[in-house]
mmCIF file of C-alpha atoms in Angstrom:
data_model
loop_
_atom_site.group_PDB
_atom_site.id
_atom_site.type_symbol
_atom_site.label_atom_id
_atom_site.label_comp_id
_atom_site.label_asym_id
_atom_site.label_seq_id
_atom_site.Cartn_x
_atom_site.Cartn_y
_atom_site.Cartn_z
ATOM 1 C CA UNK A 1 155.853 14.608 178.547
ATOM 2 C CA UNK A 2 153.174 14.442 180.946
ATOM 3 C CA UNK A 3 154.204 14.652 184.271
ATOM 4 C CA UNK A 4 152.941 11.605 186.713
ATOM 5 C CA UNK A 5 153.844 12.245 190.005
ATOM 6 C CA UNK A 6 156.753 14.317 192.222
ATOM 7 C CA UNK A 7 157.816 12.291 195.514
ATOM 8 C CA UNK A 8 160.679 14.759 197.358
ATOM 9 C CA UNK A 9 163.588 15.781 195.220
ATOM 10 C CA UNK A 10 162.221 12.717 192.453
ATOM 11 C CA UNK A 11 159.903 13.899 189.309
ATOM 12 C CA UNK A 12 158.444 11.521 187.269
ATOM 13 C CA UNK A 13 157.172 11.884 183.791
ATOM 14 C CA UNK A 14 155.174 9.244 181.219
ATOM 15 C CA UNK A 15 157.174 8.939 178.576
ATOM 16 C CA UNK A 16 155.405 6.568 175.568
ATOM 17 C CA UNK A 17 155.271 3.642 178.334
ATOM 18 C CA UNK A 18 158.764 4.459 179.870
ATOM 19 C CA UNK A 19 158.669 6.226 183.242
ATOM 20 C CA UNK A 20 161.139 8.822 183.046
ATOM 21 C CA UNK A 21 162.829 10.415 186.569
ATOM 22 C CA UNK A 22 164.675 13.277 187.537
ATOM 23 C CA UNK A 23 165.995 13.342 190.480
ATOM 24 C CA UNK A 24 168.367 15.677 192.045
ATOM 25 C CA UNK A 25 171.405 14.930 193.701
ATOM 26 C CA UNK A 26 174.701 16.704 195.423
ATOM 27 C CA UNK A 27 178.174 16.043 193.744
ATOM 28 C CA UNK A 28 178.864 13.623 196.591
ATOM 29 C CA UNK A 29 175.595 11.297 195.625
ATOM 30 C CA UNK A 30 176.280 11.768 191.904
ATOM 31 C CA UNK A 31 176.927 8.200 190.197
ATOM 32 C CA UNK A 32 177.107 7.815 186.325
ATOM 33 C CA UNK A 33 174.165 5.557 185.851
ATOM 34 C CA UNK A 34 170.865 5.283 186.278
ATOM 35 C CA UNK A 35 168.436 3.138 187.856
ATOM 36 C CA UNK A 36 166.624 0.186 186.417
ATOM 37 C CA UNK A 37 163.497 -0.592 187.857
ATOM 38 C CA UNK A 38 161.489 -3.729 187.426
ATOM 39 C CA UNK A 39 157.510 -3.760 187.988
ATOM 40 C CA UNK A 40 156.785 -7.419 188.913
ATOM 41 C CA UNK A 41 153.064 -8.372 190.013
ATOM 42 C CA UNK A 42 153.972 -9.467 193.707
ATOM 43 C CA UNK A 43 157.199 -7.552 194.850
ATOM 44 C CA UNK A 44 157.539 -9.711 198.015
ATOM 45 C CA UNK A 45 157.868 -12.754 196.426
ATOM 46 C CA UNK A 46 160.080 -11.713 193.508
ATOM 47 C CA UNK A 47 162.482 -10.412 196.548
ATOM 48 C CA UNK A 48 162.049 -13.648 198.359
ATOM 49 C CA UNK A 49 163.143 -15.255 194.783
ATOM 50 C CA UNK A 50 166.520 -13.037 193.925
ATOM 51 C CA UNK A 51 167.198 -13.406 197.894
ATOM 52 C CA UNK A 52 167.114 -16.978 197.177
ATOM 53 C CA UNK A 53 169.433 -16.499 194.582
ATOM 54 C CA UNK A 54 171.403 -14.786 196.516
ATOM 55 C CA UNK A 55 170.849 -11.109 196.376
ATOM 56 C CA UNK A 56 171.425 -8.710 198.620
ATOM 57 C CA UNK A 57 168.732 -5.930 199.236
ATOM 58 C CA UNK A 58 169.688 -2.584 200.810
ATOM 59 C CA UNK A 59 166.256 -1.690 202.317
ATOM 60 C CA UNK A 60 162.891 -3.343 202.728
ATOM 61 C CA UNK A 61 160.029 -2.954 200.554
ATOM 62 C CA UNK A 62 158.148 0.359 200.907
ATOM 63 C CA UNK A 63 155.187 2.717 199.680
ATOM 64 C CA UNK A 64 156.815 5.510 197.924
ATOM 65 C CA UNK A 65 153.527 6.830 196.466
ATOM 66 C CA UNK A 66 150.180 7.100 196.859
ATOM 67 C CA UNK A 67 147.702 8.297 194.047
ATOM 68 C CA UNK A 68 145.095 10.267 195.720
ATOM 69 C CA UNK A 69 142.810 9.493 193.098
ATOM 70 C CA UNK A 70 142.751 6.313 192.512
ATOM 71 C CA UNK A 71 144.094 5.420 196.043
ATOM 72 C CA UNK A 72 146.367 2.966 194.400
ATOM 73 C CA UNK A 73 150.274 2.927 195.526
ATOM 74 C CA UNK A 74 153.494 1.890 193.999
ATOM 75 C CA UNK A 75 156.142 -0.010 196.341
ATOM 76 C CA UNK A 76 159.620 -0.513 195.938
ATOM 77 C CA UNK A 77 162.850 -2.302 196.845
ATOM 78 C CA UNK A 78 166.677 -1.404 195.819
ATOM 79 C CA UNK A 79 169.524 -3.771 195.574
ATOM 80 C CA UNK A 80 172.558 -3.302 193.325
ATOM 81 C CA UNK A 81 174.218 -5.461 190.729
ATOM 82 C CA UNK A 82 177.901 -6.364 190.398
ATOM 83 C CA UNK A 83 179.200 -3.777 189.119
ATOM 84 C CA UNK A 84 177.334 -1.477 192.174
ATOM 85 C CA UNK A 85 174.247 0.129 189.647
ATOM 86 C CA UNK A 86 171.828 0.614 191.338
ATOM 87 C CA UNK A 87 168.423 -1.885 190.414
ATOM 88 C CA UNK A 88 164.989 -1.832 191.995
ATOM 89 C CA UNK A 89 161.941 -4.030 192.241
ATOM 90 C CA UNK A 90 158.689 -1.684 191.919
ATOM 91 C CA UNK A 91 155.016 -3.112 192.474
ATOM 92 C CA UNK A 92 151.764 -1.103 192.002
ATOM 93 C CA UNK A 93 149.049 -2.271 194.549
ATOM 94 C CA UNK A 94 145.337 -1.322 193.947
ATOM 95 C CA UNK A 95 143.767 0.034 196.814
ATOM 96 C CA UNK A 96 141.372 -2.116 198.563
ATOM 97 C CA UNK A 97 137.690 -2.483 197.462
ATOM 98 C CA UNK A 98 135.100 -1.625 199.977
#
């Protein structure tokens, strides 16, 4: 699998138009599931929209990655469901034209 990009402890990897991560964690942090991720278009309004609806978020949206090639970035939000998994929002932003 080709790897894409490693952000801290997280490694991520293409995997046939699935982006697969590793992260690791101590036993305390462990939780038997993994997170879903959702790439919408404009992640501040799709937050305003579940908000709306009643969501909860546990942060606010931030860069977690910026491809020094490209000089595009990917964004991200976390909220959980209710059964406590873990869910995210993720946006990719191209970087400004000059």
């Amino acid at each position: 699998m080709p790897h894409i990009f490693s952000f801290g402890d997280l490694i991520f990897f293409a995997c046939g138009g699935t982006r697969l991560y590793i992260q690791a964690t101590s036993d305390e942090q462990w939780r038997p599931s993994s997170i879903l991720y959702f790439l919408v278009d404009d992640l501040q309004a799709a937050r305003d929209e579940l908000i709306g609806r009643g969501i909860t978020f546990k942060d606010q949206p931030r860069g977690i990655y910026t491809d020094e090639a490209t000089g595009s970035q990917e964004w991200m939000t976390f909220f959980e469901d209710c059964e406590g998994n873990t869910l995210a929002l993720m946006s990719r932003v191209s970087a400004p034209r000059v």
